[in-house]
XYZ file of C-alpha atoms in Angstrom:
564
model
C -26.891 16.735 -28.844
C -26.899 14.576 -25.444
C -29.658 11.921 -25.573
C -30.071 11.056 -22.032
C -31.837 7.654 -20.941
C -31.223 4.941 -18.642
C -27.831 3.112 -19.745
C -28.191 -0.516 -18.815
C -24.917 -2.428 -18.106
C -24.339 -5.772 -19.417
C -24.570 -8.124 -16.804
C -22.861 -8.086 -13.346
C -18.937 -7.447 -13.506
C -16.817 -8.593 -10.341
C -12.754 -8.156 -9.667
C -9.897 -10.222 -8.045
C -7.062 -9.026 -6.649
C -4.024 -10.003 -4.659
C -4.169 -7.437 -2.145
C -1.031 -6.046 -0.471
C 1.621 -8.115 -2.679
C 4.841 -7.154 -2.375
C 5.646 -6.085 -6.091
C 2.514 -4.440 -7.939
C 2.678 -2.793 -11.327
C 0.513 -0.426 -13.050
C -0.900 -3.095 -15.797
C -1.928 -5.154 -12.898
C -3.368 -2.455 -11.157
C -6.574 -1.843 -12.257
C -6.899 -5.747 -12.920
C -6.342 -7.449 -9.548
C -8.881 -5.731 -6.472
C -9.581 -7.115 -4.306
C -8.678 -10.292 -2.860
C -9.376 -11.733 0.682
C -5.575 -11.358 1.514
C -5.739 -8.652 4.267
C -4.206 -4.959 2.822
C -3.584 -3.270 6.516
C 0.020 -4.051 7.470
C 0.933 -6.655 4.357
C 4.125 -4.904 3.733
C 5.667 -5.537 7.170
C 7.995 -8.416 7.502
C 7.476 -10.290 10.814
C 10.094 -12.734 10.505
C 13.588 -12.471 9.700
C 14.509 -9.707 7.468
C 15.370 -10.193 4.072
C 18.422 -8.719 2.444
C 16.861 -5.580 0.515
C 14.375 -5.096 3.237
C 14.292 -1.806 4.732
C 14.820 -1.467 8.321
C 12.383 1.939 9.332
C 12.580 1.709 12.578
C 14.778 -0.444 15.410
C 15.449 -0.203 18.877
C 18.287 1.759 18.879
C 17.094 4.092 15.891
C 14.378 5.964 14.049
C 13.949 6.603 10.429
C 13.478 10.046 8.651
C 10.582 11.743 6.298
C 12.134 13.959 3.812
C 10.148 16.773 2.081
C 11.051 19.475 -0.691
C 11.532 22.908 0.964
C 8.541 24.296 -0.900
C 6.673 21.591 -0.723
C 2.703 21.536 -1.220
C 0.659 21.830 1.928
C -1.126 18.841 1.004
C 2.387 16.621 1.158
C 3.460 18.493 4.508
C 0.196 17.082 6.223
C 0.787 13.881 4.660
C 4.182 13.948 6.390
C 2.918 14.828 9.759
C 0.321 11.928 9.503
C 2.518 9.215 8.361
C 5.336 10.174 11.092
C 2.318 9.943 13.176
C 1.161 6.809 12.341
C 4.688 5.478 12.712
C 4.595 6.633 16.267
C 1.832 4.704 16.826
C 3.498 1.702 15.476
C 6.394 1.928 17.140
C 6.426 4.582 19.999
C 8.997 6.521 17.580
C 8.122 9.438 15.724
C 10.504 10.292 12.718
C 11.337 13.752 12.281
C 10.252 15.611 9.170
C 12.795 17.401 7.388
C 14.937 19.233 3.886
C 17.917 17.392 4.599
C 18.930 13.365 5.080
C 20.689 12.413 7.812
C 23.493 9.741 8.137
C 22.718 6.553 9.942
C 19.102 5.914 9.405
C 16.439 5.161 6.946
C 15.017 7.645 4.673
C 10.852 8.109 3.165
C 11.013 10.703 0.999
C 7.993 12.216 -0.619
C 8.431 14.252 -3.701
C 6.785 14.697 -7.065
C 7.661 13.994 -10.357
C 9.903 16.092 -11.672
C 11.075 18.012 -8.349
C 15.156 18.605 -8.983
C 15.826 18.953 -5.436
C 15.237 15.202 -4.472
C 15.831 13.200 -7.859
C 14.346 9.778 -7.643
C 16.677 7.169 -8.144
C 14.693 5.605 -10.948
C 12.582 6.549 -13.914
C 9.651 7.998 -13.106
C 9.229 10.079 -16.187
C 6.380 8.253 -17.034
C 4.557 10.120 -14.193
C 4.558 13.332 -16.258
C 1.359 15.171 -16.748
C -0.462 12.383 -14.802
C -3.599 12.555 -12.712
C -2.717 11.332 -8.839
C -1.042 8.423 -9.731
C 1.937 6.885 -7.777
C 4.915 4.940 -7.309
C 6.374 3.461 -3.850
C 10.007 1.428 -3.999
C 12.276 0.516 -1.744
C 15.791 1.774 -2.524
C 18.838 0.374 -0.711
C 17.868 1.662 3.509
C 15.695 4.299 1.807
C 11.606 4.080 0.644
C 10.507 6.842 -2.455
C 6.863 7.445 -2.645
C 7.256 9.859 -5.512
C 3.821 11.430 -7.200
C 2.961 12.567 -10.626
C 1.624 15.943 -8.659
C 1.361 16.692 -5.231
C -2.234 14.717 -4.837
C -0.043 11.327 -6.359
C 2.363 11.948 -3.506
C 0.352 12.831 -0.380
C -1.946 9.224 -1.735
C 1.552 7.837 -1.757
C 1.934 8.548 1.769
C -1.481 7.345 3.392
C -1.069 4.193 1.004
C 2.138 3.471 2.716
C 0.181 4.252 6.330
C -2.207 1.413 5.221
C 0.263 -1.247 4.327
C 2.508 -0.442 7.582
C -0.565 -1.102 9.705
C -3.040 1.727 10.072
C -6.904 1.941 9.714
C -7.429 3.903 6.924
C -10.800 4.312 9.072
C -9.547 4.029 12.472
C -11.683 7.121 13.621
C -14.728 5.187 12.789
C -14.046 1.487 13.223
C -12.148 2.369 16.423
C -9.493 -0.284 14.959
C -5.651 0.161 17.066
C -2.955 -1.926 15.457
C -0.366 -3.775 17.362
C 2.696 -2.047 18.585
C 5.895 -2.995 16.566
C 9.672 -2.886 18.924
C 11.140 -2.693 15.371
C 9.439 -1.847 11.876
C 10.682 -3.691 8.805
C 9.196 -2.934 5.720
C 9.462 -5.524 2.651
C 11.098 -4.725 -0.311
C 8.414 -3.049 -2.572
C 7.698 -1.835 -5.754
C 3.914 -0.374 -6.024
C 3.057 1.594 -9.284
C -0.712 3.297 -9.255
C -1.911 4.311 -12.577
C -4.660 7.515 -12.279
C -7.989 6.720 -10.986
C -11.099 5.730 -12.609
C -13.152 8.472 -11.567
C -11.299 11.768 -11.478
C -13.032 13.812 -8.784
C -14.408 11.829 -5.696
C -15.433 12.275 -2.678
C -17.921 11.981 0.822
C -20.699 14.404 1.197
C -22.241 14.431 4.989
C -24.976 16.378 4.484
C -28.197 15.950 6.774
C -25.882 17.992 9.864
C -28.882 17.136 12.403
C -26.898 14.450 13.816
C -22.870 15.980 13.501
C -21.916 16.571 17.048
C -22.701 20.333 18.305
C -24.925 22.156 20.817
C -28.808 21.388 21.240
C -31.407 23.486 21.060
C -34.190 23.616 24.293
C -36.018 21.070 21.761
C -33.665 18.446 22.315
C -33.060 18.806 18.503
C -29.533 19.936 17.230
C -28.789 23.480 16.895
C -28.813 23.793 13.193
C -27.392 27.592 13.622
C -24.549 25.601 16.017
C -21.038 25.172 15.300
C -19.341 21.645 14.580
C -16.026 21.570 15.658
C -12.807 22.091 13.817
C -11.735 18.313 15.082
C -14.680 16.721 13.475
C -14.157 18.100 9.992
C -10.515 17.263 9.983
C -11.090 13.627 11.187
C -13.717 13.263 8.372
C -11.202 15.095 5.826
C -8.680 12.433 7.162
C -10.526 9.854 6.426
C -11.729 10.805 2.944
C -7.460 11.444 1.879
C -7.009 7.552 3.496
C -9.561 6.355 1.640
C -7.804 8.028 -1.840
C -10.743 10.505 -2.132
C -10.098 14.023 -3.411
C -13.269 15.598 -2.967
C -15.304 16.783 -0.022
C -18.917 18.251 0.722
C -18.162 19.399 4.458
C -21.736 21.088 5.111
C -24.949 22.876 3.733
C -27.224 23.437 6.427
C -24.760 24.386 9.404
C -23.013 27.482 10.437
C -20.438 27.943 7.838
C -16.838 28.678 9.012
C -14.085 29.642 6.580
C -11.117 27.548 8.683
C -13.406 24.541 7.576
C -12.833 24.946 4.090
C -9.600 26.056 4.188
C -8.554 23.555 6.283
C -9.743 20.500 3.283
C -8.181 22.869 0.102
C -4.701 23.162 2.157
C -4.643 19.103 2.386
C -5.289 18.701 -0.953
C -9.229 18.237 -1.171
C -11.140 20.078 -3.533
C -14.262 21.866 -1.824
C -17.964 21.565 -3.313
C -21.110 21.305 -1.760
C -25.241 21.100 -2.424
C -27.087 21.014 -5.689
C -28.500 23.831 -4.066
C -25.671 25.661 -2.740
C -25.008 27.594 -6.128
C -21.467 29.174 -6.417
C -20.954 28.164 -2.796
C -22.986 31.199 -1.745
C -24.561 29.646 1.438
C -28.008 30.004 1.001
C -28.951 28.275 4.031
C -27.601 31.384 5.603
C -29.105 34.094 3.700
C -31.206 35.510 6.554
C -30.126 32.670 9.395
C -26.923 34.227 9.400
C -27.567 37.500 7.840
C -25.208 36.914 5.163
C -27.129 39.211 2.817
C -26.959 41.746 5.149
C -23.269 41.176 5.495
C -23.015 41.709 1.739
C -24.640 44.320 1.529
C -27.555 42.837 -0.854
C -31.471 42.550 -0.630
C -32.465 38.906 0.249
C -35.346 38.763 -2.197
C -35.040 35.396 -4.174
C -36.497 36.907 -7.070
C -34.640 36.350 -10.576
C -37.078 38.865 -12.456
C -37.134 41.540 -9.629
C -34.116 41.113 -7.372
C -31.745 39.857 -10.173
C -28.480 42.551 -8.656
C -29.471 40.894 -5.339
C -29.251 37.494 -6.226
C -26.044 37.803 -8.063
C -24.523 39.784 -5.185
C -25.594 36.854 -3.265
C -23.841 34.328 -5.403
C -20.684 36.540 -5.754
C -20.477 36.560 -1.953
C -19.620 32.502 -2.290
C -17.185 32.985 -4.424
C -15.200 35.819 -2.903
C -15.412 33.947 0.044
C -14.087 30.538 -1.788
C -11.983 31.866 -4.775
C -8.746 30.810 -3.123
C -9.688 27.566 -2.481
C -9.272 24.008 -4.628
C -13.384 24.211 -5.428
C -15.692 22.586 -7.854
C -18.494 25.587 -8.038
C -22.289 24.189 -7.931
C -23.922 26.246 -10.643
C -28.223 26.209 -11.543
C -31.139 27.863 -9.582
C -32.932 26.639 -6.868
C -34.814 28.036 -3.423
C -32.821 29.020 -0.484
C -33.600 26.189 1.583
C -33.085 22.858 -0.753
C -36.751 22.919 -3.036
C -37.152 24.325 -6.679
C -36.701 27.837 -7.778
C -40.268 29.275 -7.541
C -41.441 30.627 -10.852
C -44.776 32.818 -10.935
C -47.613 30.689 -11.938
C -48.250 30.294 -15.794
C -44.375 30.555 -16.642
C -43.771 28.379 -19.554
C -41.227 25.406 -19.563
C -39.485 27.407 -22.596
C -39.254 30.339 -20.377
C -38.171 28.865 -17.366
C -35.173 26.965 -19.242
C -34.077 30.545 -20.765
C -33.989 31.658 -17.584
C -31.781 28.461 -16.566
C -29.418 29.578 -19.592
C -29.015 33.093 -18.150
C -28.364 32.321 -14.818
C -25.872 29.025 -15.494
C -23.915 31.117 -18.318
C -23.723 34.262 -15.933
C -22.106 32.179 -12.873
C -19.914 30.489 -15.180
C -18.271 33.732 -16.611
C -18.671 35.585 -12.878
C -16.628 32.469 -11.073
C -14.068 32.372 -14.456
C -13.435 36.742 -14.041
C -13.336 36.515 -10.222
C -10.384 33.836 -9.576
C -7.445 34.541 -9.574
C -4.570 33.569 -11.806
C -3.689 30.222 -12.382
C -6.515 28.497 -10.338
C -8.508 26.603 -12.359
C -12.838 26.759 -12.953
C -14.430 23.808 -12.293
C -18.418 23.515 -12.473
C -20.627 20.977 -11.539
C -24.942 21.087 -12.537
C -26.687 18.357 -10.711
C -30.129 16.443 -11.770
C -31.714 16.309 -9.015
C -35.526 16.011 -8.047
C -37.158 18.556 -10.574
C -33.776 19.186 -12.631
C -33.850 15.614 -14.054
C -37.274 15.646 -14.805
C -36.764 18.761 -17.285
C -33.630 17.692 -18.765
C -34.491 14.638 -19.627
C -37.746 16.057 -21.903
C -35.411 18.446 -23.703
C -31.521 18.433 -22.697
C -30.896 20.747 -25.413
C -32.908 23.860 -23.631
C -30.167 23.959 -20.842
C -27.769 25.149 -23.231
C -25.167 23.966 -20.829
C -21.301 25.035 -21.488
C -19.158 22.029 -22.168
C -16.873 22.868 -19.332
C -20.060 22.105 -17.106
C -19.613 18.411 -15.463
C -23.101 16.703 -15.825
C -23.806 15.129 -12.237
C -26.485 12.000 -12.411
C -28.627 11.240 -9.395
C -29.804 7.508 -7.716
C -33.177 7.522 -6.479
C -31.840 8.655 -2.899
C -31.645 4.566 -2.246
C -28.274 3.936 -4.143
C -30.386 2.840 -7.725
C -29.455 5.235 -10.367
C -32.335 7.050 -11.637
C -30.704 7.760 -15.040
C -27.281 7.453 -16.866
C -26.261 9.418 -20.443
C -26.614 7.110 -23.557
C -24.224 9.526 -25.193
C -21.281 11.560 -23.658
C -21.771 14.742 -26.118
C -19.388 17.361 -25.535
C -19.566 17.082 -21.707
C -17.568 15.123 -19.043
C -20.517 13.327 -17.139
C -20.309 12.383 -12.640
C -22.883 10.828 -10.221
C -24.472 12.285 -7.174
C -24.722 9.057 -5.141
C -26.781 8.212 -1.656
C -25.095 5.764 1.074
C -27.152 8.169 3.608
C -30.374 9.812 3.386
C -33.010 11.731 5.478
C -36.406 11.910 4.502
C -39.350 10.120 4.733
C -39.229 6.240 4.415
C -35.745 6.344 2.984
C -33.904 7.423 5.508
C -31.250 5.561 6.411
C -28.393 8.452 8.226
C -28.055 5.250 10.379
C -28.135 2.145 9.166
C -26.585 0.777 6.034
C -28.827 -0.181 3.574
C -27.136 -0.175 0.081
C -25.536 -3.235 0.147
C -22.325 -4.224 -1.880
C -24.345 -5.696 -4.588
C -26.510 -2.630 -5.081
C -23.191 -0.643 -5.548
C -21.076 -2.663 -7.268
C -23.899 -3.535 -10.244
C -24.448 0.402 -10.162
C -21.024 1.861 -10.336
C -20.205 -1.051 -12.723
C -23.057 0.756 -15.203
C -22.141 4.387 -14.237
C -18.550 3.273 -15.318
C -19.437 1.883 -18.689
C -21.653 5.084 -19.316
C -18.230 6.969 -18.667
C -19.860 9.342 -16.263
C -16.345 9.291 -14.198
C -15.565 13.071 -14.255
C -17.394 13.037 -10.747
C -18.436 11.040 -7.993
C -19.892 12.358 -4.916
C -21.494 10.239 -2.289
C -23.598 11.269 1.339
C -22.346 9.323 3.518
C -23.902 11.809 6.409
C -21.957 10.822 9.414
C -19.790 8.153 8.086
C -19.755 5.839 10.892
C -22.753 3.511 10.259
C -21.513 3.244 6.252
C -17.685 2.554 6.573
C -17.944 -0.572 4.844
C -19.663 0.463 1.889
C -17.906 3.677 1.686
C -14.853 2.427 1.513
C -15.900 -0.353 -1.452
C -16.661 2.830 -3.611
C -13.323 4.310 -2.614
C -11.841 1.451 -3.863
C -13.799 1.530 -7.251
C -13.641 5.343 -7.626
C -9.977 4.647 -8.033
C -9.361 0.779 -9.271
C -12.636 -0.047 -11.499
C -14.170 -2.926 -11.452
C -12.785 -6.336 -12.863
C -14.858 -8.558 -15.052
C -15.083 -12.365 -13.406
C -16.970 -15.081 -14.416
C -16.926 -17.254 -10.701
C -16.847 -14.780 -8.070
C -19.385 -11.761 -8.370
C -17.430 -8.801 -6.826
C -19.393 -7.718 -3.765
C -18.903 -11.306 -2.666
C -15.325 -11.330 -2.749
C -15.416 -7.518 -1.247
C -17.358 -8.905 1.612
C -15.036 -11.426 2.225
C -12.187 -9.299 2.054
C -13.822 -7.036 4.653
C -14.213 -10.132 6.965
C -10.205 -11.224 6.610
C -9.265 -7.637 6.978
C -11.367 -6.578 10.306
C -12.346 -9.752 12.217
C -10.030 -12.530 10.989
C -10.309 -16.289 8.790
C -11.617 -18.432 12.060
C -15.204 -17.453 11.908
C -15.549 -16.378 8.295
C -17.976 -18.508 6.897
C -19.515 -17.460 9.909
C -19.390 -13.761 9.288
C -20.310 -13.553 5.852
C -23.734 -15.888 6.356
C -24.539 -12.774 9.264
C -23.978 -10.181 5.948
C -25.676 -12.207 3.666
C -28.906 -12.800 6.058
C -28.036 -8.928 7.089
C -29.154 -7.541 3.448
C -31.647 -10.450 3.090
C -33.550 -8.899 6.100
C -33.104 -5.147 5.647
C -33.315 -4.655 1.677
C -34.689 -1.459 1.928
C -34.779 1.482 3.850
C -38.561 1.640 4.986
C -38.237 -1.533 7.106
C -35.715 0.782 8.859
C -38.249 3.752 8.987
C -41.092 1.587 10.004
C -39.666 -0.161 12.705
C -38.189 2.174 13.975
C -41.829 4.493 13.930
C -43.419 1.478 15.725
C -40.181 1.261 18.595
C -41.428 5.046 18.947
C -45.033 4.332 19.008
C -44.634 1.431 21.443
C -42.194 3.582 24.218
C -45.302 6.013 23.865
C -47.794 3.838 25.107
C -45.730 2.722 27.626
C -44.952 5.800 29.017
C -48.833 6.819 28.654
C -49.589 3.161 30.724
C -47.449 4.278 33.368
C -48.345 7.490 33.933
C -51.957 6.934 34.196
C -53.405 7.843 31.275
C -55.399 6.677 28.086
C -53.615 4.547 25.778
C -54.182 2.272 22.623
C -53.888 -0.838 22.551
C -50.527 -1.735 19.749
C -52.261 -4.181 16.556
């Protein structure tokens, strides 16, 4: 039996790192993050090469990628971006190919265990890992070899970083400087698995993703966002070291989307309330029960064929894909399944039994071969309420992952004092929209907010899962990519420097430079000091509203109050 509670970690933990050394082992690893040494372009040597440097790219010559023949889709798209983002270094793009040529430098990506490249040195340690890594230089040659195909596409957009490139250059708008010749040190990088096995960025609240507008002025919610936008947020998300994505709930659903994130490697989920991936945003927006052939009534006691016709739909749709399958029952548009009035709490959890159990063996009979079930039930809202009073009614398979919510604000609401028989995640809020906690964008949760709470969600081993809104991205950058680094690297224990601190000053040496500093991290400090929480945001920005109104109403003519 699960006894759920609040698990309380002991005391604040902080890290240390030297980021972007040259030679970085696996017992260091998960140790030494971060420092304020800079990460972004630490492995190229601007002075005079040494002698077991490896010369990528020169004036008179280009280096090479080299890929298996039936290499994963995920490691091809690596390949394109890194030879990309060597272009962009240099103005030379390597070509991508089976073969080595003579005369130039070779970056080879391969996995563990692949015959047709053999690494030339042991990496049979890598067997059976989870996305862990190894990069070495070799001679004129660099091998970014993976324990699976995840390990070596991480391999690649590590290397990206350390040769220059923005890991969130979409966002920050960050260019690095043009190299005439591109020398990379002599390295040897060894990353062990990551903390938390599943990770990833959730954007929901769509109202303010780039697509048409309806005659409101509002956002066509039944609108497509383009292709581009999805792939530049999946980009980001693989840069970052995340596996995991939540590309939309309340949008026009397209499969080339979805496909587009399980070909480079990203497992798809979505929505507590998007059960089985189903769509049920779309049920009668988009006619999808129409479309499959099933009557729309959300009724578990009188529609239960339709409702399971529904929920098949999703995973037709999505069986092909790398997904984690949201399973429970809610409404069709985000709010608690509606049970007839005087339905007992014992009846309604039977009925939660039934429904999780059937999607479970319905998702397990409907993939095919060889692609693996992974579920995920989130606590959120009313679902945490009844679990806590009785986890036991749930019933809930052990090869359910038990997702924990924050209190929308980036506090977590509860943790498990016990593991039990399940593997345990977090449902975490950078972003939010609703009422006075909205924050889609400003950033809010600071770095001590997240690094005290991930430090307790790490000690209550709830690791199997970590899934964070980040809605748009672009006003949370900074503290989205702290918890990419802790999804992955932990957090280290330190007496003298608390670890958002030396985060924040890491983020200062890597984006704006040692001169002003001090400077810089007084304007964060001050920054969180002033807006601690997300009504201030909501507030002032009602009052801005209230004040352009009056305005507007003084100009015009007509009768306005006077603002207190």
């Amino acid at each position: 039996m699960l006894t759920a509670g609040v698990w309380q970690a002991p005391g604040m933990a902080s890290n240390a790192s030297p980021v972007g050394s040259e030679t970085y082992s696996a017992g260091d690893f998960q140790r030494s993050w971060p420092d304020e040494a800079t990460t972004r372009g630490s492995w190229v040597r601007k002075g005079t090469p040494g002698p077991d440097d490896v010369r990528l790219v020169e004036a008179d010559r280009k280096c090479q990628i080299i890929i298996a023949v039936d290499s994963h889709t995920a490691i091809r798209q690596a390949a394109v971006f890194l030879a990309s983002d060597i272009e962009t270094l240099t103005g030379q793009r390597p070509d991508i190919g089976h073969r080595p040529l003579s005369g130039m430098s070779h970056l080879y990506l391969i996995q563990q265990g692949d015959s047709s490249f053999p690494a030339p040195f042991d990496v049979s340690d890598l067997h059976d890992k989870w996305e862990s890594y190894r990069i070495s230089t070799v001679g004129s040659d660099v091998w970014l070899v993976g324990s699976d195909f995840r390990g070596t596409a991480f391999a690649a957009y590590c290397l990206s970083e350390r040769l220059g490139i923005d890991p969130l250059h979409w966002w920050t708008g960050c260019r690095p400087s043009a190299h005439a010749s591109l020398i990379m040190k002599k390295t040897f990088y060894d990353v062990p698995t990551p903390i938390f096995k599943y990770r990833g960025f959730f954007h929901d609240d769509e109202d303010i993703l780039p697509r048409p507008f309806e005659m409101s002025g509002y956002p066509l919610r039944t609108g497509d966002v383009s292709l581009i936008w999805y792939q530049r947020f999946f980009e980001t998300a693989l840069r970052l070291g995340m596996n995991l994505v939540a590309p939309y709930t309340r949008v026009h659903r397209r499969e080339e989307v979805q496909r587009c994130a399980s070909d480079w490697g990203l497992f798809y989920t979505s929505h507590h309330y998007d059960v089985l991936l189903s769509n049920p945003f779309g049920i009668e927006r988009f006619n999808l029960a129409e479309k499959r052939g099933v009557d729309p009534t959300w009724d578990w006691f009188t529609n239960k064929a339709g409702m399971q016709g529904y929920w098949r739909g999703g995973v037709e749709e999505n069986k092909d894909l790398y997904t984690i399958w949201p399973v429970g029952l809610r409404g069709t548009d985000d709010h608690a399944y509606g049970f007839a009035p005087g339905t007992s709490e014992g009846a309604e959890a039977a009925v939660f039994s039934e429904v999780i159990n059937w999607q479970i063996d319905t998702v397990k009979k409907m993939l095919p071969p060889g692609r693996e079930a992974i579920f995920h039930f989130t606590l959120y809202t009313e679902m945490l309420d009844r679990y806590l009073k009785d986890p036991g009614a749930f019933d809930l398979p052990e090869d359910v992952i038990i997702v924990w919510p924050d209190d929308n604000d980036g506090l977590m609401r509860a943790l498990p004092r016990e593991t039990g028989k399940w593997k345990h995640g977090v449902y975490y809020h950078l972003a939010y929209f609703g009422g006075e906690k909205s924050k889609q964008v400003t950033h809010i949760v600071s770095p001590y907010r997240i690094t005290t709470e991930l430090n307790k969600i790490i000690q209550a081993k709830a690791t199997e899962l970590l899934l964070v809104n980040v809605s748009e991205m672009r006003a949370h950058v900074m503290e989205a990519r702290l918890i990419a680094e802790i999804s992955w690297k932990g957090i280290r224990s330190d007496s003298t420097v608390l670890p958002a601190e030396r985060y924040i000053r890491w983020w200062i040496a890597e984006y704006f430079g040692t001169p002003a500093s001090e400077h810089a991290f007084a304007a964060y400090q001050q920054y969180y000091q002033l807006l601690d929480t997300a009504d201030k945001v909501w507030s002032g920005g009602t009052s801005v509203h209230s004040l352009l109104k009056m305005l507007t109403d003084k100009f015009k003519g007509l009768r306005y109050s006077q603002p207190d």
